[in-house]
């Protein structure tokens, strides 16, 4: 998904504070690259963004994959995080049911055909073949 899917959460905070949202590698408006995707890499990207914006400390919230990224941001760059809210997130795969991991292994672009996930991706990425490559990562 992309930051567009976070509109209701962002609007709940934006009236009272500055809010920074960004699309992770291969999501929304941020193109994919050949480097490995991981919560750790995404957290390092978030830290680089905060530093580039001269944000000394931030209250950080993440949902789902973003929640895992938020946790890694707090662990890897603790001086940047003031408060942390992690919603519906996982921390380690070894706590998952084996059937979940097996199900994820078999996912392909076909599993997302016609879903909001596919629509969000294709809304920002005009290359039709990119979604299949992304879903295999």
The first five atom37 places (N, CA, C, CB, O) and aatype in JSON, in Angstrom:
{
  "aatype": [20, 20, 20, 20, 20, 20, 20, 20, 20, 20, 20, 20, 20, 20, 20, 20, 20, 20, 20, 20, 20, 20, 20, 20, 20, 20, 20, 20, 20, 20, 20, 20, 20, 20, 20, 20, 20, 20, 20, 20, 20, 20, 20, 20, 20, 20, 20, 20, 20, 20, 20, 20, 20, 20, 20, 20, 20, 20, 20, 20, 20, 20, 20, 20, 20, 20, 20, 20, 20, 20, 20, 20, 20, 20, 20, 20, 20, 20, 20, 20, 20, 20, 20, 20, 20, 20, 20, 20, 20, 20, 20, 20, 20, 20, 20, 20, 20, 20, 20, 20, 20, 20, 20, 20, 20, 20, 20, 20, 20, 20, 20, 20, 20, 20, 20, 20, 20, 20, 20, 20, 20, 20, 20, 20, 20, 20, 20, 20, 20, 20, 20, 20, 20, 20, 20, 20, 20],
  "atom_mask": [
    [1, 1, 1, 1, 1],
    [1, 1, 1, 1, 1],
    [1, 1, 1, 1, 1],
    [1, 1, 1, 1, 1],
    [1, 1, 1, 1, 1],
    [1, 1, 1, 1, 1],
    [1, 1, 1, 1, 1],
    [1, 1, 1, 1, 1],
    [1, 1, 1, 1, 1],
    [1, 1, 1, 1, 1],
    [1, 1, 1, 1, 1],
    [1, 1, 1, 1, 1],
    [1, 1, 1, 1, 1],
    [1, 1, 1, 1, 1],
    [1, 1, 1, 1, 1],
    [1, 1, 1, 1, 1],
    [1, 1, 1, 1, 1],
    [1, 1, 1, 1, 1],
    [1, 1, 1, 1, 1],
    [1, 1, 1, 1, 1],
    [1, 1, 1, 1, 1],
    [1, 1, 1, 1, 1],
    [1, 1, 1, 1, 1],
    [1, 1, 1, 1, 1],
    [1, 1, 1, 1, 1],
    [1, 1, 1, 1, 1],
    [1, 1, 1, 1, 1],
    [1, 1, 1, 1, 1],
    [1, 1, 1, 1, 1],
    [1, 1, 1, 1, 1],
    [1, 1, 1, 1, 1],
    [1, 1, 1, 1, 1],
    [1, 1, 1, 1, 1],
    [1, 1, 1, 1, 1],
    [1, 1, 1, 1, 1],
    [1, 1, 1, 1, 1],
    [1, 1, 1, 1, 1],
    [1, 1, 1, 1, 1],
    [1, 1, 1, 1, 1],
    [1, 1, 1, 1, 1],
    [1, 1, 1, 1, 1],
    [1, 1, 1, 1, 1],
    [1, 1, 1, 1, 1],
    [1, 1, 1, 1, 1],
    [1, 1, 1, 1, 1],
    [1, 1, 1, 1, 1],
    [1, 1, 1, 1, 1],
    [1, 1, 1, 1, 1],
    [1, 1, 1, 1, 1],
    [1, 1, 1, 1, 1],
    [1, 1, 1, 1, 1],
    [1, 1, 1, 1, 1],
    [1, 1, 1, 1, 1],
    [1, 1, 1, 1, 1],
    [1, 1, 1, 1, 1],
    [1, 1, 1, 1, 1],
    [1, 1, 1, 1, 1],
    [1, 1, 1, 1, 1],
    [1, 1, 1, 1, 1],
    [1, 1, 1, 1, 1],
    [1, 1, 1, 1, 1],
    [1, 1, 1, 1, 1],
    [1, 1, 1, 1, 1],
    [1, 1, 1, 1, 1],
    [1, 1, 1, 1, 1],
    [1, 1, 1, 1, 1],
    [1, 1, 1, 1, 1],
    [1, 1, 1, 1, 1],
    [1, 1, 1, 1, 1],
    [1, 1, 1, 1, 1],
    [1, 1, 1, 1, 1],
    [1, 1, 1, 1, 1],
    [1, 1, 1, 1, 1],
    [1, 1, 1, 1, 1],
    [1, 1, 1, 1, 1],
    [1, 1, 1, 1, 1],
    [1, 1, 1, 1, 1],
    [1, 1, 1, 1, 1],
    [1, 1, 1, 1, 1],
    [1, 1, 1, 1, 1],
    [1, 1, 1, 1, 1],
    [1, 1, 1, 1, 1],
    [1, 1, 1, 1, 1],
    [1, 1, 1, 1, 1],
    [1, 1, 1, 1, 1],
    [1, 1, 1, 1, 1],
    [1, 1, 1, 1, 1],
    [1, 1, 1, 1, 1],
    [1, 1, 1, 1, 1],
    [1, 1, 1, 1, 1],
    [1, 1, 1, 1, 1],
    [1, 1, 1, 1, 1],
    [1, 1, 1, 1, 1],
    [1, 1, 1, 1, 1],
    [1, 1, 1, 1, 1],
    [1, 1, 1, 1, 1],
    [1, 1, 1, 1, 1],
    [1, 1, 1, 1, 1],
    [1, 1, 1, 1, 1],
    [1, 1, 1, 1, 1],
    [1, 1, 1, 1, 1],
    [1, 1, 1, 1, 1],
    [1, 1, 1, 1, 1],
    [1, 1, 1, 1, 1],
    [1, 1, 1, 1, 1],
    [1, 1, 1, 1, 1],
    [1, 1, 1, 1, 1],
    [1, 1, 1, 1, 1],
    [1, 1, 1, 1, 1],
    [1, 1, 1, 1, 1],
    [1, 1, 1, 1, 1],
    [1, 1, 1, 1, 1],
    [1, 1, 1, 1, 1],
    [1, 1, 1, 1, 1],
    [1, 1, 1, 1, 1],
    [1, 1, 1, 1, 1],
    [1, 1, 1, 1, 1],
    [1, 1, 1, 1, 1],
    [1, 1, 1, 1, 1],
    [1, 1, 1, 1, 1],
    [1, 1, 1, 1, 1],
    [1, 1, 1, 1, 1],
    [1, 1, 1, 1, 1],
    [1, 1, 1, 1, 1],
    [1, 1, 1, 1, 1],
    [1, 1, 1, 1, 1],
    [1, 1, 1, 1, 1],
    [1, 1, 1, 1, 1],
    [1, 1, 1, 1, 1],
    [1, 1, 1, 1, 1],
    [1, 1, 1, 1, 1],
    [1, 1, 1, 1, 1],
    [1, 1, 1, 1, 1],
    [1, 1, 1, 1, 1],
    [1, 1, 1, 1, 1],
    [1, 1, 1, 1, 1],
    [1, 1, 1, 1, 1]
  ],
  "atom_positions": [
    [[0.85, -1.18, 0.0], [0.0, 0.0, 0.0], [0.89, 1.25, 0.0], [-0.96, 0.0, 1.23], [2.12, 1.15, -0.03]],
    [[0.26, 2.38, 0.04], [0.98, 3.64, -0.02], [0.44, 4.57, 1.06], [0.85, 4.29, -1.42], [-0.52, 4.24, 1.75]],
    [[1.06, 5.73, 1.2], [0.63, 6.68, 2.23], [-0.82, 7.11, 2.04], [1.53, 7.9, 2.22], [-1.47, 7.55, 2.99]],
    [[-1.34, 6.99, 0.82], [-2.74, 7.33, 0.58], [-3.67, 6.52, 1.49], [-3.11, 7.09, -0.9], [-4.72, 7.02, 1.9]],
    [[-3.3, 5.3, 1.82], [-4.14, 4.44, 2.66], [-4.14, 4.88, 4.12], [-3.68, 3.0, 2.56], [-4.91, 4.36, 4.92]],
    [[-3.29, 5.82, 4.47], [-3.18, 6.29, 5.86], [-3.9, 7.63, 6.08], [-1.71, 6.43, 6.24], [-3.74, 8.24, 7.14]],
    [[-4.67, 8.08, 5.12], [-5.29, 9.41, 5.18], [-6.07, 9.63, 6.46], [-6.2, 9.6, 3.99], [-5.94, 10.69, 7.08]],
    [[-6.89, 8.67, 6.88], [-7.7, 8.88, 8.09], [-6.84, 8.99, 9.34], [-8.71, 7.74, 8.26], [-7.14, 9.78, 10.23]],
    [[-5.77, 8.22, 9.41], [-4.89, 8.3, 10.57], [-4.1, 9.62, 10.57], [-3.91, 7.1, 10.59], [-3.94, 10.25, 11.61]],
    [[-3.63, 10.01, 9.4], [-2.87, 11.25, 9.29], [-3.74, 12.45, 9.67], [-2.3, 11.42, 7.86], [-3.3, 13.33, 10.4]],
    [[-4.97, 12.48, 9.17], [-5.84, 13.62, 9.45], [-6.19, 13.72, 10.93], [-7.13, 13.52, 8.63], [-6.47, 14.82, 11.42]],
    [[-6.17, 12.61, 11.64], [-6.45, 12.64, 13.08], [-5.37, 13.39, 13.85], [-6.59, 11.22, 13.62], [-5.63, 13.94, 14.92]],
    [[-4.15, 13.42, 13.31], [-3.04, 14.08, 13.99], [-2.67, 15.43, 13.38], [-1.84, 13.18, 13.96], [-2.17, 16.31, 14.08]],
    [[-2.92, 15.59, 12.1], [-2.4, 16.76, 11.37], [-2.93, 18.09, 11.89], [-2.75, 16.62, 9.92], [-2.27, 19.11, 11.7]],
    [[-4.08, 18.13, 12.52], [-4.6, 19.39, 13.04], [-3.85, 19.89, 14.26], [-6.05, 19.23, 13.38], [-3.93, 21.07, 14.6]],
    [[-3.13, 18.99, 14.93], [-2.46, 19.35, 16.19], [-0.94, 19.3, 16.13], [-2.93, 18.43, 17.27], [-0.27, 19.78, 17.04]],
    [[-0.4, 18.73, 15.05], [1.06, 18.59, 14.98], [1.51, 18.42, 13.54], [1.53, 17.39, 15.82], [0.7, 18.12, 12.66]],
    [[2.79, 18.61, 13.32], [3.35, 18.36, 11.99], [3.4, 16.85, 11.78], [4.78, 19.0, 11.85], [3.79, 16.1, 12.67]],
    [[3.01, 16.42, 10.6], [3.0, 14.99, 10.27], [3.84, 14.77, 9.02], [1.54, 14.47, 10.06], [3.7, 15.48, 8.03]],
    [[4.71, 13.78, 9.09], [5.54, 13.39, 7.95], [5.13, 11.98, 7.57], [7.09, 13.48, 8.28], [5.17, 11.07, 8.4]],
    [[4.73, 11.79, 6.34], [4.43, 10.45, 5.83], [5.32, 10.21, 4.61], [2.89, 10.28, 5.47], [5.65, 11.15, 3.88]],
    [[5.7, 8.97, 4.4], [6.52, 8.65, 3.24], [6.24, 7.23, 2.81], [8.03, 8.83, 3.56], [5.85, 6.38, 3.61]],
    [[6.44, 6.99, 1.53], [6.27, 5.65, 0.97], [7.61, 4.93, 1.05], [5.75, 5.71, -0.49], [8.64, 5.47, 0.66]],
    [[7.57, 3.71, 1.55], [8.79, 2.91, 1.64], [9.2, 2.43, 0.25], [8.57, 1.7, 2.58], [8.42, 2.49, -0.7]],
    [[10.42, 1.97, 0.13], [10.95, 1.46, -1.14], [9.95, 0.53, -1.8], [12.29, 0.72, -0.91], [9.45, -0.41, -1.18]],
    [[9.66, 0.79, -3.07], [8.75, -0.07, -3.82], [7.29, 0.13, -3.49], [9.11, -1.47, -3.59], [6.45, -0.63, -3.98]],
    [[6.96, 1.11, -2.7], [5.58, 1.38, -2.31], [5.2, 2.79, -2.77], [5.39, 1.23, -0.77], [6.01, 3.71, -2.68]],
    [[3.98, 2.94, -3.27], [3.49, 4.27, -3.62], [4.39, 4.99, -4.59], [3.32, 5.1, -2.4], [4.67, 4.48, -5.68]],
    [[4.84, 6.16, -4.21], [5.63, 7.02, -5.1], [7.13, 6.78, -5.02], [5.35, 8.46, -4.79], [7.89, 7.43, -5.73]],
    [[7.56, 5.85, -4.17], [8.99, 5.56, -4.05], [9.3, 4.34, -4.91], [9.39, 5.31, -2.55], [8.77, 3.25, -4.66]],
    [[10.15, 4.5, -5.91], [10.42, 3.37, -6.8], [11.15, 2.23, -6.1], [11.22, 3.83, -8.0], [11.79, 2.42, -5.06]],
    [[11.04, 1.06, -6.69], [11.76, -0.09, -6.18], [13.21, -0.02, -6.67], [11.08, -1.42, -6.62], [13.51, 0.64, -7.67]],
    [[14.07, -0.71, -5.97], [15.47, -0.83, -6.38], [15.87, -2.29, -6.23], [16.4, 0.11, -5.53], [15.06, -3.11, -5.81]],
    [[17.08, -2.6, -6.58], [17.55, -3.99, -6.47], [18.0, -4.34, -5.06], [18.68, -4.22, -7.45], [18.27, -5.51, -4.78]],
    [[18.09, -3.37, -4.17], [18.56, -3.69, -2.81], [17.48, -4.47, -2.06], [18.94, -2.39, -2.03], [16.3, -4.4, -2.39]],
    [[17.9, -5.19, -1.07], [17.01, -6.02, -0.28], [15.99, -5.17, 0.48], [17.81, -6.88, 0.71], [16.32, -4.1, 0.99]],
    [[14.76, -5.65, 0.53], [13.73, -5.0, 1.34], [13.72, -5.65, 2.71], [12.31, -5.1, 0.66], [13.7, -6.87, 2.83]],
    [[13.73, -4.82, 3.74], [13.65, -5.35, 5.1], [13.17, -4.23, 6.02], [15.02, -5.92, 5.56], [13.3, -3.05, 5.71]],
    [[12.63, -4.62, 7.16], [12.23, -3.62, 8.15], [13.44, -2.78, 8.55], [11.61, -4.3, 9.4], [13.32, -1.56, 8.73]],
    [[14.59, -3.43, 8.68], [15.79, -2.7, 9.08], [16.18, -1.65, 8.04], [16.95, -3.69, 9.31], [16.51, -0.51, 8.38]],
    [[16.15, -2.05, 6.76], [16.5, -1.11, 5.7], [15.5, 0.04, 5.65], [16.56, -1.83, 4.33], [15.88, 1.2, 5.51]],
    [[14.22, -0.28, 5.77], [13.19, 0.77, 5.77], [13.37, 1.71, 6.96], [11.78, 0.15, 5.79], [13.14, 2.91, 6.83]],
    [[13.78, 1.16, 8.11], [14.02, 2.0, 9.29], [15.21, 2.93, 9.06], [14.26, 1.13, 10.54], [15.18, 4.09, 9.45]],
    [[16.24, 2.42, 8.43], [17.39, 3.26, 8.11], [16.99, 4.37, 7.12], [18.54, 2.41, 7.53], [17.47, 5.5, 7.22]],
    [[16.11, 4.04, 6.17], [15.61, 5.05, 5.24], [14.83, 6.13, 5.99], [14.72, 4.4, 4.16], [14.98, 7.32, 5.71]],
    [[14.0, 5.7, 6.95], [13.21, 6.67, 7.74], [14.14, 7.57, 8.54], [12.23, 5.93, 8.68], [13.9, 8.77, 8.65]],
    [[15.18, 6.99, 9.11], [16.15, 7.79, 9.88], [16.83, 8.81, 8.97], [17.2, 6.88, 10.54], [17.02, 9.96, 9.36]],
    [[17.2, 8.38, 7.76], [17.84, 9.3, 6.82], [16.89, 10.44, 6.45], [18.29, 8.55, 5.56], [17.31, 11.59, 6.32]],
    [[15.61, 10.13, 6.27], [14.63, 11.16, 5.97], [14.5, 12.15, 7.12], [13.27, 10.53, 5.65], [14.51, 13.36, 6.9]],
    [[14.37, 11.65, 8.33], [14.26, 12.54, 9.49], [15.49, 13.45, 9.6], [14.1, 11.73, 10.78], [15.36, 14.64, 9.87]],
    [[16.65, 12.88, 9.4], [17.88, 13.69, 9.47], [17.93, 14.72, 8.34], [19.11, 12.78, 9.4], [18.36, 15.85, 8.56]],
    [[17.51, 14.33, 7.14], [17.51, 15.26, 6.01], [16.54, 16.42, 6.25], [17.14, 14.53, 4.71], [16.76, 17.53, 5.76]],
    [[15.48, 16.16, 7.0], [14.5, 17.2, 7.33], [14.86, 17.95, 8.62], [13.11, 16.58, 7.47], [14.1, 18.8, 9.08]],
    [[16.02, 17.62, 9.18], [16.49, 18.23, 10.44], [15.52, 18.02, 11.6], [16.71, 19.72, 10.24], [15.32, 18.91, 12.42]],
    [[14.94, 16.83, 11.65], [14.06, 16.46, 12.77], [14.94, 15.78, 13.82], [12.88, 15.52, 12.31], [15.49, 14.72, 13.57]],
    [[15.05, 16.4, 14.98], [15.92, 15.84, 16.02], [15.29, 14.63, 16.71], [16.23, 16.9, 17.06], [15.95, 13.62, 16.93]],
    [[14.0, 14.74, 17.05], [13.26, 13.64, 17.69], [11.83, 13.69, 17.18], [13.3, 13.75, 19.25], [11.26, 14.77, 17.0]],
    [[11.26, 12.52, 16.96], [9.89, 12.45, 16.43], [9.07, 11.45, 17.22], [9.91, 12.07, 14.94], [9.58, 10.45, 17.72]],
    [[7.79, 11.75, 17.33], [6.83, 10.75, 17.79], [6.52, 9.92, 16.55], [5.51, 11.41, 18.44], [6.15, 10.48, 15.51]],
    [[6.68, 8.62, 16.64], [6.6, 7.74, 15.47], [5.43, 6.77, 15.62], [7.92, 6.97, 15.28], [5.26, 6.15, 16.67]],
    [[4.64, 6.67, 14.56], [3.56, 5.69, 14.52], [3.66, 4.91, 13.23], [2.18, 6.37, 14.65], [3.92, 5.47, 12.17]],
    [[3.45, 3.6, 13.31], [3.43, 2.77, 12.13], [2.37, 1.71, 12.26], [4.79, 2.13, 11.89], [2.1, 1.22, 13.35]],
    [[1.78, 1.35, 11.13], [0.72, 0.34, 11.08], [1.16, -0.81, 10.19], [-0.6, 0.95, 10.57], [1.69, -0.59, 9.09]],
    [[0.95, -2.04, 10.64], [1.27, -3.25, 9.9], [2.77, -3.27, 9.59], [0.44, -3.33, 8.59], [3.59, -3.24, 10.51]],
    [[3.15, -3.32, 8.32], [4.57, -3.3, 7.99], [5.22, -2.04, 8.54], [4.78, -3.38, 6.47], [6.36, -2.08, 9.01]],
    [[4.52, -0.93, 8.47], [5.04, 0.33, 9.02], [5.26, 0.25, 10.52], [4.09, 1.47, 8.7], [6.14, 0.92, 11.06]],
    [[4.46, -0.57, 11.21], [4.67, -0.78, 12.64], [5.97, -1.51, 12.92], [3.51, -1.56, 13.23], [6.68, -1.19, 13.87]],
    [[6.28, -2.49, 12.06], [7.56, -3.18, 12.18], [8.72, -2.25, 11.88], [7.61, -4.38, 11.24], [9.77, -2.33, 12.52]],
    [[8.54, -1.37, 10.92], [9.56, -0.39, 10.59], [9.73, 0.58, 11.76], [9.19, 0.39, 9.29], [10.86, 0.93, 12.12]],
    [[8.63, 1.0, 12.36], [8.7, 1.91, 13.51], [9.48, 1.27, 14.66], [7.28, 2.3, 13.99], [10.3, 1.92, 15.31]],
    [[9.21, -0.02, 14.91], [9.96, -0.73, 15.96], [11.46, -0.74, 15.65], [9.44, -2.17, 16.12], [12.28, -0.48, 16.53]],
    [[11.81, -1.04, 14.42], [13.22, -1.06, 14.03], [13.84, 0.33, 14.1], [13.37, -1.64, 12.62], [15.01, 0.47, 14.46]],
    [[13.07, 1.35, 13.75], [13.58, 2.72, 13.86], [13.95, 3.02, 15.31], [12.53, 3.74, 13.34], [15.01, 3.58, 15.58]],
    [[13.07, 2.65, 16.24], [13.34, 2.89, 17.66], [14.54, 2.09, 18.15], [12.1, 2.55, 18.5], [15.31, 2.57, 18.98]],
    [[14.7, 0.87, 17.65], [15.82, 0.03, 18.07], [17.15, 0.47, 17.46], [15.55, -1.41, 17.71], [18.18, 0.49, 18.13]],
    [[17.12, 0.84, 16.18], [18.35, 1.14, 15.45], [18.77, 2.6, 15.57], [18.17, 0.78, 14.0], [19.96, 2.92, 15.44]],
    [[17.8, 3.48, 15.81], [18.07, 4.93, 15.87], [17.32, 5.54, 17.05], [17.65, 5.63, 14.52], [16.49, 6.44, 16.87]],
    [[17.6, 5.07, 18.26], [16.8, 5.49, 19.42], [16.83, 6.99, 19.71], [17.28, 4.76, 20.64], [15.89, 7.52, 20.28]],
    [[17.88, 7.65, 19.32], [17.95, 9.09, 19.6], [16.98, 9.9, 18.75], [19.36, 9.6, 19.38], [16.71, 11.06, 19.05]],
    [[16.45, 9.3, 17.68], [15.5, 10.0, 16.82], [14.05, 9.83, 17.27], [15.63, 9.5, 15.41], [13.17, 10.58, 16.84]],
    [[13.79, 8.85, 18.15], [12.41, 8.51, 18.52], [12.09, 9.02, 19.91], [12.19, 6.99, 18.44], [12.76, 8.69, 20.88]],
    [[11.03, 9.84, 19.98], [10.54, 10.33, 21.26], [9.49, 9.36, 21.81], [9.96, 11.76, 21.11], [9.7, 8.74, 22.85]],
    [[8.37, 9.23, 21.12], [7.31, 8.29, 21.48], [7.12, 7.33, 20.33], [5.98, 9.02, 21.83], [7.34, 7.69, 19.17]],
    [[6.71, 6.09, 20.65], [6.53, 5.07, 19.63], [5.16, 4.43, 19.76], [7.63, 4.0, 19.72], [4.77, 4.01, 20.85]],
    [[4.44, 4.36, 18.66], [3.17, 3.63, 18.59], [3.29, 2.67, 17.42], [1.94, 4.61, 18.43], [3.45, 3.09, 16.28]],
    [[3.2, 1.39, 17.72], [3.28, 0.35, 16.69], [1.97, -0.41, 16.69], [4.49, -0.61, 16.93], [1.62, -1.05, 17.68]],
    [[1.24, -0.36, 15.58], [-0.08, -0.97, 15.48], [-0.06, -2.19, 14.57], [-1.1, 0.04, 14.97], [0.48, -2.13, 13.46]],
    [[-0.63, -3.28, 15.02], [-0.81, -4.47, 14.2], [0.49, -4.87, 13.5], [-1.91, -4.25, 13.17], [0.51, -5.11, 12.3]],
    [[1.57, -4.92, 14.26], [2.88, -5.18, 13.68], [3.48, -6.48, 14.21], [3.82, -4.02, 13.96], [3.11, -6.97, 15.27]],
    [[4.41, -7.01, 13.44], [5.18, -8.15, 13.88], [6.62, -7.7, 14.11], [5.11, -9.32, 12.85], [7.07, -6.7, 13.56]],
    [[7.3, -8.46, 14.92], [8.7, -8.13, 15.19], [9.64, -9.2, 14.63], [8.93, -7.97, 16.7], [10.67, -8.87, 14.04]],
    [[9.27, -10.48, 14.81], [10.12, -11.57, 14.34], [9.26, -12.65, 13.69], [10.95, -12.16, 15.51], [8.15, -12.94, 14.15]],
    [[9.78, -13.23, 12.64], [9.02, -14.27, 11.94], [8.93, -15.58, 12.73], [9.65, -14.53, 10.61], [8.01, -16.36, 12.5]],
    [[9.86, -15.83, 13.63], [9.82, -17.12, 14.33], [8.66, -17.21, 15.32], [11.12, -17.35, 15.06], [8.43, -18.27, 15.9]],
    [[7.94, -16.13, 15.51], [6.75, -16.16, 16.35], [5.47, -16.41, 15.56], [6.62, -14.87, 17.09], [4.4, -16.55, 16.15]],
    [[5.57, -16.47, 14.25], [4.41, -16.7, 13.4], [4.09, -18.2, 13.33], [4.66, -16.14, 11.98], [4.96, -19.04, 13.53]],
    [[2.85, -18.5, 13.05], [2.48, -19.88, 12.78], [3.18, -20.31, 11.5], [0.93, -20.05, 12.67], [3.23, -19.53, 10.54]],
    [[3.73, -21.53, 11.45], [4.41, -21.99, 10.23], [3.51, -21.9, 8.98], [4.88, -23.43, 10.41], [4.01, -21.67, 7.88]],
    [[2.21, -22.08, 9.15], [1.31, -22.02, 8.0], [1.25, -20.62, 7.39], [-0.09, -22.47, 8.42], [1.03, -20.48, 6.19]],
    [[1.46, -19.59, 8.21], [1.47, -18.22, 7.69], [2.69, -18.02, 6.79], [1.48, -17.19, 8.85], [2.56, -17.49, 5.69]],
    [[3.84, -18.44, 7.26], [5.06, -18.31, 6.45], [4.95, -19.11, 5.15], [6.29, -18.79, 7.26], [5.38, -18.65, 4.09]],
    [[4.38, -20.3, 5.24], [4.2, -21.12, 4.04], [3.25, -20.43, 3.06], [3.66, -22.53, 4.41], [3.48, -20.46, 1.85]],
    [[2.21, -19.81, 3.56], [1.26, -19.1, 2.71], [1.89, -17.9, 2.03], [0.07, -18.65, 3.52], [1.61, -17.62, 0.86]],
    [[2.73, -17.19, 2.75], [3.41, -16.02, 2.18], [4.37, -16.44, 1.06], [4.18, -15.25, 3.28], [4.49, -15.75, 0.05]],
    [[5.04, -17.59, 1.25], [5.98, -18.07, 0.24], [5.31, -18.25, -1.12], [6.6, -19.39, 0.68], [5.92, -17.98, -2.15]],
    [[4.07, -18.69, -1.11], [3.38, -18.98, -2.36], [2.65, -17.81, -2.98], [2.43, -20.07, -2.13], [2.0, -17.97, -4.01]],
    [[2.75, -16.63, -2.39], [2.03, -15.48, -2.93], [2.62, -15.03, -4.27], [2.06, -14.32, -1.93], [3.83, -15.07, -4.49]],
    [[1.74, -14.61, -5.13], [2.15, -14.03, -6.4], [1.23, -12.85, -6.69], [2.11, -15.09, -7.57], [0.28, -12.6, -5.95]],
    [[1.51, -12.16, -7.76], [0.69, -11.02, -8.15], [-0.77, -11.44, -8.38], [1.25, -10.37, -9.42], [-1.69, -10.66, -8.15]],
    [[-0.98, -12.67, -8.82], [-2.34, -13.15, -9.07], [-3.2, -13.13, -7.81], [-2.31, -14.56, -9.64], [-4.41, -12.91, -7.89]],
    [[-2.59, -13.35, -6.65], [-3.34, -13.35, -5.39], [-3.92, -11.97, -5.08], [-2.45, -13.81, -4.24], [-4.88, -11.86, -4.32]],
    [[-3.33, -10.93, -5.66], [-3.77, -9.56, -5.38], [-4.59, -8.95, -6.52], [-2.58, -8.69, -5.09], [-4.94, -7.77, -6.47]],
    [[-4.89, -9.74, -7.53], [-5.61, -9.23, -8.7], [-6.95, -8.61, -8.27], [-5.85, -10.36, -9.74], [-7.76, -9.24, -7.6]],
    [[-7.15, -7.36, -8.67], [-8.4, -6.67, -8.39], [-8.54, -6.13, -6.97], [-9.52, -7.57, -8.66], [-9.59, -5.59, -6.63]],
    [[-7.51, -6.26, -6.15], [-7.59, -5.8, -4.76], [-7.09, -4.36, -4.63], [-6.77, -6.73, -3.84], [-6.46, -3.84, -5.54]],
    [[-7.37, -3.73, -3.49], [-6.83, -2.39, -3.25], [-5.29, -2.35, -3.28], [-7.31, -1.87, -1.91], [-4.71, -1.33, -3.63]],
    [[-4.64, -3.45, -2.92], [-3.18, -3.49, -2.96], [-2.7, -3.32, -4.4], [-2.65, -4.83, -2.36], [-1.81, -2.52, -4.67]],
    [[-3.29, -4.08, -5.31], [-2.9, -3.97, -6.72], [-3.25, -2.58, -7.27], [-3.6, -5.06, -7.57], [-2.45, -1.98, -7.98]],
    [[-4.43, -2.09, -6.94], [-4.85, -0.77, -7.43], [-3.92, 0.33, -6.93], [-6.29, -0.48, -6.99], [-3.57, 1.23, -7.69]],
    [[-3.52, 0.26, -5.66], [-2.62, 1.27, -5.1], [-1.27, 1.22, -5.8], [-2.44, 1.07, -3.58], [-0.71, 2.26, -6.15]],
    [[-0.75, 0.02, -6.01], [0.56, -0.11, -6.66], [0.49, 0.43, -8.08], [1.01, -1.59, -6.67], [1.33, 1.25, -8.48]],
    [[-0.48, -0.02, -8.84], [-0.58, 0.38, -10.25], [-0.96, 1.85, -10.4], [-1.59, -0.49, -10.97], [-0.7, 2.46, -11.44]],
    [[-1.57, 2.43, -9.38], [-1.89, 3.85, -9.42], [-0.66, 4.74, -9.39], [-2.79, 4.21, -8.27], [-0.7, 5.89, -9.82]],
    [[0.44, 4.21, -8.87], [1.68, 4.98, -8.75], [2.8, 4.47, -9.64], [2.14, 4.99, -7.32], [3.78, 5.17, -9.89]],
    [[2.66, 3.24, -10.14], [3.72, 2.63, -10.93], [3.15, 2.2, -12.28], [4.34, 1.42, -10.19], [2.43, 1.2, -12.36]],
    [[3.48, 2.92, -13.32], [2.88, 2.63, -14.62], [3.38, 1.34, -15.27], [3.14, 3.76, -15.53], [2.71, 0.82, -16.16]],
    [[4.52, 0.81, -14.86], [5.07, -0.41, -15.45], [4.27, -1.62, -14.95], [6.58, -0.57, -15.11], [4.36, -1.99, -13.78]],
    [[3.49, -2.22, -15.85], [2.61, -3.33, -15.47], [3.39, -4.54, -14.96], [1.76, -3.74, -16.64], [2.86, -5.3, -14.14]],
    [[4.62, -4.75, -15.42], [5.4, -5.9, -14.97], [6.01, -5.7, -13.59], [6.49, -6.19, -15.97], [6.44, -6.67, -12.96]],
    [[6.06, -4.47, -13.12], [6.7, -4.19, -11.84], [5.94, -4.81, -10.67], [6.82, -2.69, -11.63], [6.55, -5.2, -9.68]],
    [[4.61, -4.9, -10.76], [3.83, -5.44, -9.65], [4.15, -6.92, -9.44], [2.34, -5.26, -9.91], [4.27, -7.36, -8.3]],
    [[4.28, -7.67, -10.51], [4.61, -9.08, -10.38], [6.0, -9.24, -9.74], [4.57, -9.78, -11.75], [6.18, -10.07, -8.85]],
    [[6.96, -8.44, -10.18], [8.31, -8.51, -9.61], [8.3, -8.1, -8.15], [9.28, -7.61, -10.4], [8.98, -8.72, -7.32]],
    [[7.53, -7.08, -7.82], [7.45, -6.61, -6.43], [6.82, -7.67, -5.53], [6.64, -5.31, -6.36], [7.31, -7.9, -4.42]],
    [[5.75, -8.31, -5.99], [5.04, -9.26, -5.14], [5.86, -10.51, -4.85], [3.74, -9.65, -5.79], [5.55, -11.25, -3.91]],
    [[6.9, -10.76, -5.61], [7.76, -11.92, -5.38], [8.89, -11.63, -4.41], [8.35, -12.4, -6.68], [9.62, -12.54, -4.02]],
    [[9.04, -10.38, -3.99], [10.15, -10.0, -3.12], [9.79, -10.22, -1.72], [10.55, -8.57, -3.31], [10.59, -9.96, -0.83]]
  ]
}
